[in-house]
mmCIF file of C-alpha atoms in Angstrom:
data_model
loop_
_atom_site.group_PDB
_atom_site.id
_atom_site.type_symbol
_atom_site.label_atom_id
_atom_site.label_comp_id
_atom_site.label_asym_id
_atom_site.label_seq_id
_atom_site.Cartn_x
_atom_site.Cartn_y
_atom_site.Cartn_z
ATOM 1 C CA MET A 4 -11.699 -5.975 21.023
ATOM 2 C CA LYS A 5 -15.073 -6.383 19.288
ATOM 3 C CA ARG A 6 -15.413 -2.510 19.239
ATOM 4 C CA GLU A 7 -12.106 -2.248 17.656
ATOM 5 C CA ARG A 8 -12.992 -4.810 15.023
ATOM 6 C CA ALA A 9 -16.319 -3.090 14.171
ATOM 7 C CA TYR A 10 -14.343 0.233 13.731
ATOM 8 C CA ILE A 11 -11.713 -1.246 11.332
ATOM 9 C CA ASP A 12 -14.568 -3.119 9.361
ATOM 10 C CA GLU A 13 -16.416 -0.017 9.030
ATOM 11 C CA ARG A 14 -13.493 2.082 7.949
ATOM 12 C CA ARG A 15 -12.898 -0.467 5.243
ATOM 13 C CA ARG A 16 -16.336 -0.507 4.158
ATOM 14 C CA LYS A 17 -16.087 3.346 3.728
ATOM 15 C CA LEU A 18 -12.814 2.949 1.980
ATOM 16 C CA LEU A 19 -14.316 0.527 -0.554
ATOM 17 C CA GLU A 20 -17.270 2.946 -1.066
ATOM 18 C CA ILE A 21 -14.833 5.819 -1.816
ATOM 19 C CA VAL A 22 -12.807 3.879 -4.267
ATOM 20 C CA ARG A 23 -16.097 2.676 -6.111
ATOM 21 C CA ASN A 24 -17.191 6.253 -6.394
ATOM 22 C CA ASN A 25 -13.820 7.455 -7.700
ATOM 23 C CA GLN A 26 -12.859 4.394 -9.880
ATOM 24 C CA GLN A 27 -9.213 5.140 -8.777
ATOM 25 C CA ILE A 28 -7.939 7.224 -6.000
ATOM 26 C CA ARG A 29 -4.327 8.004 -4.292
ATOM 27 C CA ILE A 30 -3.351 6.898 -0.879
ATOM 28 C CA GLU A 31 -3.023 10.382 0.523
ATOM 29 C CA GLU A 32 -6.560 11.239 -0.599
ATOM 30 C CA LEU A 33 -7.966 8.165 1.180
ATOM 31 C CA ALA A 34 -6.009 9.138 4.402
ATOM 32 C CA VAL A 35 -7.491 12.576 4.362
ATOM 33 C CA LYS A 36 -11.086 11.360 3.781
ATOM 34 C CA LEU A 37 -10.797 8.735 6.443
ATOM 35 C CA GLN A 38 -8.690 10.792 8.818
ATOM 36 C CA VAL A 39 -6.247 8.137 9.521
ATOM 37 C CA SER A 40 -2.514 7.742 8.716
ATOM 38 C CA MET A 41 -1.249 6.615 5.154
ATOM 39 C CA LEU A 42 0.264 3.569 6.874
ATOM 40 C CA THR A 43 -3.183 2.502 8.184
ATOM 41 C CA ILE A 44 -4.523 2.969 4.496
ATOM 42 C CA ARG A 45 -1.747 0.963 3.083
ATOM 43 C CA ARG A 46 -2.630 -1.913 5.457
ATOM 44 C CA ASP A 47 -6.337 -1.670 4.753
ATOM 45 C CA LEU A 48 -5.617 -1.796 1.020
ATOM 46 C CA GLN A 49 -3.419 -4.840 1.348
ATOM 47 C CA TYR A 50 -6.207 -6.496 3.241
ATOM 48 C CA LEU A 51 -8.667 -5.582 0.799
ATOM 49 C CA GLN A 52 -6.516 -6.729 -2.203
ATOM 50 C CA ASP A 53 -6.254 -9.997 -0.466
ATOM 51 C CA GLN A 54 -9.729 -10.474 -0.208
ATOM 52 C CA LYS A 55 -9.857 -9.534 -3.899
ATOM 53 C CA GLN A 56 -12.266 -6.504 -3.209
ATOM 54 C CA LEU A 57 -9.978 -3.893 -4.938
ATOM 55 C CA VAL A 58 -6.596 -3.782 -6.660
ATOM 56 C CA CYS A 59 -3.575 -1.741 -5.393
ATOM 57 C CA VAL A 60 -2.124 0.382 -8.041
ATOM 58 C CA ARG A 61 0.990 2.692 -7.914
ATOM 59 C CA GLY A 62 0.190 5.339 -5.245
ATOM 60 C CA GLY A 63 -3.438 4.302 -4.802
ATOM 61 C CA ALA A 64 -6.176 1.923 -5.232
ATOM 62 C CA ALA A 65 -8.752 0.947 -8.169
ATOM 63 C CA PHE A 66 -11.331 -1.746 -8.585
ATOM 64 C CA PRO A 67 -10.418 -4.754 -10.576
ATOM 65 C CA GLU A 68 -10.603 -4.401 -14.343
ATOM 66 C CA SER A 69 -13.765 -5.848 -15.790
ATOM 67 C CA GLU A 70 -15.429 -6.210 -19.270
ATOM 68 C CA SER A 71 -18.163 -3.871 -18.095
ATOM 69 C CA ARG A 72 -15.629 -0.904 -18.315
ATOM 70 C CA ASN A 73 -17.104 1.824 -20.672
ATOM 71 C CA PRO A 74 -14.892 3.428 -23.308
ATOM 72 C CA GLU A 75 -14.089 6.332 -21.451
ATOM 73 C CA GLU A 76 -12.484 4.267 -18.692
ATOM 74 C CA ALA A 77 -10.615 2.165 -21.171
ATOM 75 C CA GLU A 78 -9.081 5.372 -22.609
ATOM 76 C CA ASP A 79 -8.232 6.774 -19.209
ATOM 77 C CA ASP A 80 -6.403 3.576 -18.450
ATOM 78 C CA GLU A 81 -4.577 3.664 -21.747
ATOM 79 C CA ARG A 82 -3.614 7.283 -21.172
ATOM 80 C CA ASN A 83 -2.277 6.483 -17.683
ATOM 81 C CA ARG A 84 -0.053 3.774 -19.039
ATOM 82 C CA TYR A 85 1.352 5.880 -21.736
ATOM 83 C CA GLN A 86 2.006 8.641 -19.093
ATOM 84 C CA ARG A 87 3.969 6.147 -16.943
ATOM 85 C CA LEU A 88 5.913 5.066 -20.077
ATOM 86 C CA ILE A 89 6.538 8.763 -20.945
ATOM 87 C CA ALA A 90 7.997 9.457 -17.359
ATOM 88 C CA ARG A 91 10.157 6.398 -17.451
ATOM 89 C CA TYR A 92 11.760 7.204 -20.877
ATOM 90 C CA ALA A 93 12.237 10.853 -19.853
ATOM 91 C CA ALA A 94 14.138 9.553 -16.588
ATOM 92 C CA GLU A 95 16.735 8.220 -18.946
ATOM 93 C CA PHE A 96 17.891 11.626 -19.905
ATOM 94 C CA VAL A 97 19.003 12.398 -16.371
ATOM 95 C CA GLU A 98 22.772 11.830 -15.702
ATOM 96 C CA GLU A 99 24.746 11.730 -12.539
ATOM 97 C CA GLY A 100 25.106 15.027 -10.803
ATOM 98 C CA ASP A 101 22.365 16.785 -12.832
ATOM 99 C CA THR A 102 20.225 19.583 -11.510
ATOM 100 C CA LEU A 103 16.654 19.520 -12.814
ATOM 101 C CA PHE A 104 13.621 21.791 -12.954
ATOM 102 C CA VAL A 105 10.340 19.800 -12.687
ATOM 103 C CA ASN A 106 7.071 21.989 -12.971
ATOM 104 C CA SER A 107 3.757 21.249 -11.549
ATOM 105 C CA SER A 108 2.773 18.649 -14.177
ATOM 106 C CA ALA A 109 1.769 15.228 -12.657
ATOM 107 C CA ASN A 110 3.384 13.406 -15.577
ATOM 108 C CA ALA A 111 6.701 15.148 -15.003
ATOM 109 C CA LEU A 112 6.494 14.462 -11.281
ATOM 110 C CA GLN A 113 6.093 10.744 -12.142
ATOM 111 C CA MET A 114 9.568 10.783 -13.677
ATOM 112 C CA LEU A 115 11.233 10.964 -10.214
ATOM 113 C CA GLU A 116 10.167 7.431 -9.388
ATOM 114 C CA TYR A 117 12.294 6.098 -12.403
ATOM 115 C CA ILE A 118 15.573 8.287 -11.805
ATOM 116 C CA ARG A 119 18.528 5.958 -11.152
ATOM 117 C CA ALA A 120 21.384 8.413 -11.529
ATOM 118 C CA ALA A 121 23.045 9.485 -8.435
ATOM 119 C CA ASN A 122 23.502 12.781 -6.815
ATOM 120 C CA VAL A 123 20.576 14.411 -8.698
ATOM 121 C CA THR A 124 18.940 17.568 -7.506
ATOM 122 C CA VAL A 125 15.324 18.103 -8.397
ATOM 123 C CA ILE A 126 13.703 21.624 -7.980
ATOM 124 C CA THR A 127 10.125 21.721 -8.217
ATOM 125 C CA ASN A 128 6.994 23.860 -7.561
ATOM 126 C CA ASN A 129 4.791 20.638 -7.480
ATOM 127 C CA GLY A 130 3.574 20.226 -3.679
ATOM 128 C CA LEU A 131 2.977 16.618 -4.077
ATOM 129 C CA ALA A 132 6.663 15.919 -4.660
ATOM 130 C CA VAL A 133 6.991 15.349 -1.030
ATOM 131 C CA GLN A 134 4.875 12.416 -1.231
ATOM 132 C CA ALA A 135 6.280 11.019 -4.484
ATOM 133 C CA LYS A 136 8.572 8.191 -4.663
ATOM 134 C CA TYR A 137 12.243 8.661 -5.640
ATOM 135 C CA SER A 138 15.536 7.102 -4.964
ATOM 136 C CA ARG A 139 18.170 7.821 -2.416
ATOM 137 C CA GLY A 140 20.114 9.547 -5.076
ATOM 138 C CA VAL A 141 17.456 12.299 -5.742
ATOM 139 C CA ASN A 142 17.725 15.465 -3.518
ATOM 140 C CA LEU A 143 14.406 17.410 -3.596
ATOM 141 C CA ILE A 144 14.094 21.222 -3.190
ATOM 142 C CA LEU A 145 10.644 22.830 -3.218
ATOM 143 C CA THR A 146 10.597 26.519 -4.651
ATOM 144 C CA GLY A 147 8.132 27.577 -1.896
ATOM 145 C CA GLY A 148 5.540 30.274 -2.668
ATOM 146 C CA GLU A 149 1.806 30.608 -2.442
ATOM 147 C CA VAL A 150 0.125 26.973 -2.431
ATOM 148 C CA ARG A 151 -2.760 26.713 -5.017
ATOM 149 C CA HIS A 152 -4.925 24.193 -3.016
ATOM 150 C CA ASN A 153 -6.860 22.943 -6.110
ATOM 151 C CA ARG A 154 -3.748 21.705 -7.704
ATOM 152 C CA ASN A 155 -1.084 21.481 -5.059
ATOM 153 C CA VAL A 156 1.038 23.879 -6.956
ATOM 154 C CA MET A 157 3.387 26.533 -5.577
ATOM 155 C CA ALA A 158 3.353 29.848 -7.560
ATOM 156 C CA GLY A 159 3.305 33.547 -6.887
ATOM 157 C CA ASP A 160 5.968 36.031 -6.219
ATOM 158 C CA PHE A 161 7.907 34.162 -3.560
ATOM 159 C CA ALA A 162 8.210 31.118 -5.992
ATOM 160 C CA VAL A 163 9.367 33.386 -8.795
ATOM 161 C CA ARG A 164 12.100 35.113 -6.768
ATOM 162 C CA ASN A 165 13.310 31.980 -5.605
ATOM 163 C CA LEU A 166 13.630 30.492 -9.110
ATOM 164 C CA GLN A 167 15.344 33.670 -10.373
ATOM 165 C CA THR A 168 18.333 32.674 -8.379
ATOM 166 C CA VAL A 169 18.594 29.159 -9.388
ATOM 167 C CA TYR A 170 20.148 27.622 -12.719
ATOM 168 C CA ALA A 171 19.600 23.941 -13.592
ATOM 169 C CA GLY A 172 21.008 22.036 -16.370
ATOM 170 C CA LYS A 173 17.774 20.433 -17.528
ATOM 171 C CA ALA A 174 14.162 21.386 -17.370
ATOM 172 C CA PHE A 175 11.430 18.643 -17.503
ATOM 173 C CA LEU A 176 7.941 20.044 -18.162
ATOM 174 C CA GLY A 177 4.469 18.983 -18.582
ATOM 175 C CA CYS A 178 1.924 21.055 -20.298
ATOM 176 C CA SER A 179 -1.716 21.326 -21.375
ATOM 177 C CA GLY A 180 -0.953 21.554 -24.909
ATOM 178 C CA ILE A 181 2.032 21.727 -27.465
ATOM 179 C CA SER A 182 1.838 22.819 -31.218
ATOM 180 C CA ALA A 183 4.277 23.799 -33.779
ATOM 181 C CA HIS A 184 2.149 27.051 -34.185
ATOM 182 C CA THR A 185 1.701 28.262 -30.616
ATOM 183 C CA GLY A 186 4.260 26.463 -28.669
ATOM 184 C CA LEU A 187 3.923 25.381 -25.127
ATOM 185 C CA THR A 188 0.724 26.294 -23.428
ATOM 186 C CA THR A 189 -1.002 25.903 -19.929
ATOM 187 C CA GLU A 190 -4.457 26.326 -18.697
ATOM 188 C CA ALA A 191 -3.182 27.996 -15.490
ATOM 189 C CA ALA A 192 -2.358 31.782 -15.951
ATOM 190 C CA GLY A 193 -0.409 31.866 -12.703
ATOM 191 C CA GLU A 194 2.056 29.167 -13.635
ATOM 192 C CA VAL A 195 3.306 30.835 -16.950
ATOM 193 C CA GLU A 196 5.952 32.782 -15.276
ATOM 194 C CA ILE A 197 7.287 29.685 -13.400
ATOM 195 C CA ASN A 198 7.536 27.574 -16.633
ATOM 196 C CA GLN A 199 9.213 30.570 -18.406
ATOM 197 C CA LEU A 200 11.963 30.916 -15.623
ATOM 198 C CA MET A 201 12.477 27.159 -15.567
ATOM 199 C CA ILE A 202 13.181 27.289 -19.460
ATOM 200 C CA ARG A 203 15.327 30.215 -19.417
ATOM 201 C CA ASN A 204 17.422 29.180 -16.484
ATOM 202 C CA SER A 205 17.836 25.585 -17.863
ATOM 203 C CA GLY A 206 20.399 26.413 -20.695
ATOM 204 C CA CYS A 207 17.674 25.491 -23.336
ATOM 205 C CA GLU A 208 18.030 21.943 -22.421
ATOM 206 C CA VAL A 209 14.328 21.596 -22.147
ATOM 207 C CA TYR A 210 12.173 18.339 -22.240
ATOM 208 C CA VAL A 211 8.437 18.406 -22.550
ATOM 209 C CA LEU A 212 6.425 15.321 -21.404
ATOM 210 C CA ALA A 213 3.110 15.248 -23.226
ATOM 211 C CA ASP A 214 0.689 12.374 -23.857
ATOM 212 C CA TYR A 215 -1.117 12.101 -27.209
ATOM 213 C CA ARG A 216 -4.301 14.160 -26.348
ATOM 214 C CA LYS A 217 -2.025 17.170 -25.701
ATOM 215 C CA ILE A 218 -0.099 16.985 -29.120
ATOM 216 C CA GLY A 219 -1.330 19.667 -31.560
ATOM 217 C CA ARG A 220 -3.506 21.134 -28.793
ATOM 218 C CA GLU A 221 -3.474 24.800 -27.942
ATOM 219 C CA SER A 222 -4.545 25.852 -24.564
ATOM 220 C CA GLY A 223 -5.164 29.226 -22.860
ATOM 221 C CA PHE A 224 -1.842 30.752 -21.831
ATOM 222 C CA ILE A 225 1.421 30.418 -23.869
ATOM 223 C CA SER A 226 4.495 29.389 -21.616
ATOM 224 C CA ALA A 227 7.191 29.332 -24.401
ATOM 225 C CA PRO A 228 7.382 29.433 -28.297
ATOM 226 C CA VAL A 229 8.341 26.137 -29.710
ATOM 227 C CA ARG A 230 11.845 27.169 -30.469
ATOM 228 C CA SER A 231 12.479 27.118 -26.685
ATOM 229 C CA ILE A 232 11.860 23.340 -26.738
ATOM 230 C CA ARG A 233 14.596 20.848 -27.294
ATOM 231 C CA HIS A 234 13.016 17.660 -26.755
ATOM 232 C CA LEU A 235 9.359 16.181 -26.843
ATOM 233 C CA VAL A 236 8.727 12.869 -25.110
ATOM 234 C CA THR A 237 5.220 11.543 -26.092
ATOM 235 C CA ASP A 238 3.692 8.347 -27.326
ATOM 236 C CA GLU A 239 2.894 6.340 -30.373
ATOM 237 C CA LYS A 240 -0.863 7.719 -30.684
ATOM 238 C CA ALA A 241 0.188 11.230 -30.982
ATOM 239 C CA PRO A 242 -1.157 12.803 -34.201
ATOM 240 C CA ALA A 243 1.307 12.322 -37.050
ATOM 241 C CA GLU A 244 0.713 15.790 -38.710
ATOM 242 C CA ALA A 245 1.266 17.714 -35.371
ATOM 243 C CA ILE A 246 4.333 15.583 -34.783
ATOM 244 C CA ALA A 247 5.708 16.465 -38.186
ATOM 245 C CA GLY A 248 5.012 20.146 -37.644
ATOM 246 C CA LEU A 249 6.875 19.967 -34.421
ATOM 247 C CA GLN A 250 9.862 18.147 -36.089
ATOM 248 C CA ALA A 251 10.027 20.683 -38.749
ATOM 249 C CA THR A 252 10.764 23.412 -36.081
ATOM 250 C CA GLY A 253 13.713 21.443 -34.870
ATOM 251 C CA VAL A 254 12.139 19.640 -31.888
ATOM 252 C CA GLN A 255 13.569 16.177 -31.343
ATOM 253 C CA ILE A 256 10.687 13.806 -31.028
ATOM 254 C CA HIS A 257 10.890 10.699 -28.833
ATOM 255 C CA GLN A 258 7.856 8.420 -28.898
ATOM 256 C CA VAL A 259 7.170 5.566 -26.411
ATOM 257 C CA HIS A 260 5.426 2.369 -27.548
ATOM 258 C CA LYS A 261 3.361 0.006 -25.293
ATOM 259 C CA GLY A 262 5.965 -2.635 -25.424
ATOM 260 C CA ASP A 263 9.022 -0.457 -24.675
ATOM 261 C CA PHE A 264 9.152 -1.439 -20.826
ATOM 262 C CA LYS A 265 8.034 -4.253 -18.859
ATOM 263 C CA GLU A 266 5.744 -2.784 -16.115
#
């Protein structure tokens, strides 16, 4: 019994050290690093939160907020909050019986947690979707394909061939940047064709989810011209000039504010 207690204490000590070094980390990452089940990690996190040594956040853990946070940490927290609001807002466009494309974007994947419509089919190339929270009304289909380990993304010829045979009523896409001049861009060349197929096979009912740091930005590879985008869901901090430029092309702008939803 003493040996088991010592093992548990040592595991929790290592867990705290990992969280301290990463500021915020997801449950699945902790499970891999400590080589235990996600259920064990959740129990450890709950115990450590009860001891006020860390705080549980959605899908992971972080240290309690303090006045000593530097400006970069504060901005990350703000951006994460806006991304949650963007995902929640975007989920309201989903209707009963919809079939959706969701690309590799972490922000677009967050949307699944907030879908409340029934009989919704989500087709995605995001490998993390199997660990995402979603309601019983959501049916999840993975495109398959070559897994890009550094991003948990499925791409390549296999994913492309599968998507060529599927039509969805709506597409919800994240991006690295979006501007009136260049359109929708990504940093990953291998995901361009996937994004293009999702847009083409969604009947042009395309929703882009992008926080303020991506508005007006132009990244390395063009996924689609701006005329292919029907809706942009962003936040109140998005640059006004860039927003005006996108509106002038016919994109419908939806901006969330910090007080829009109770968290």
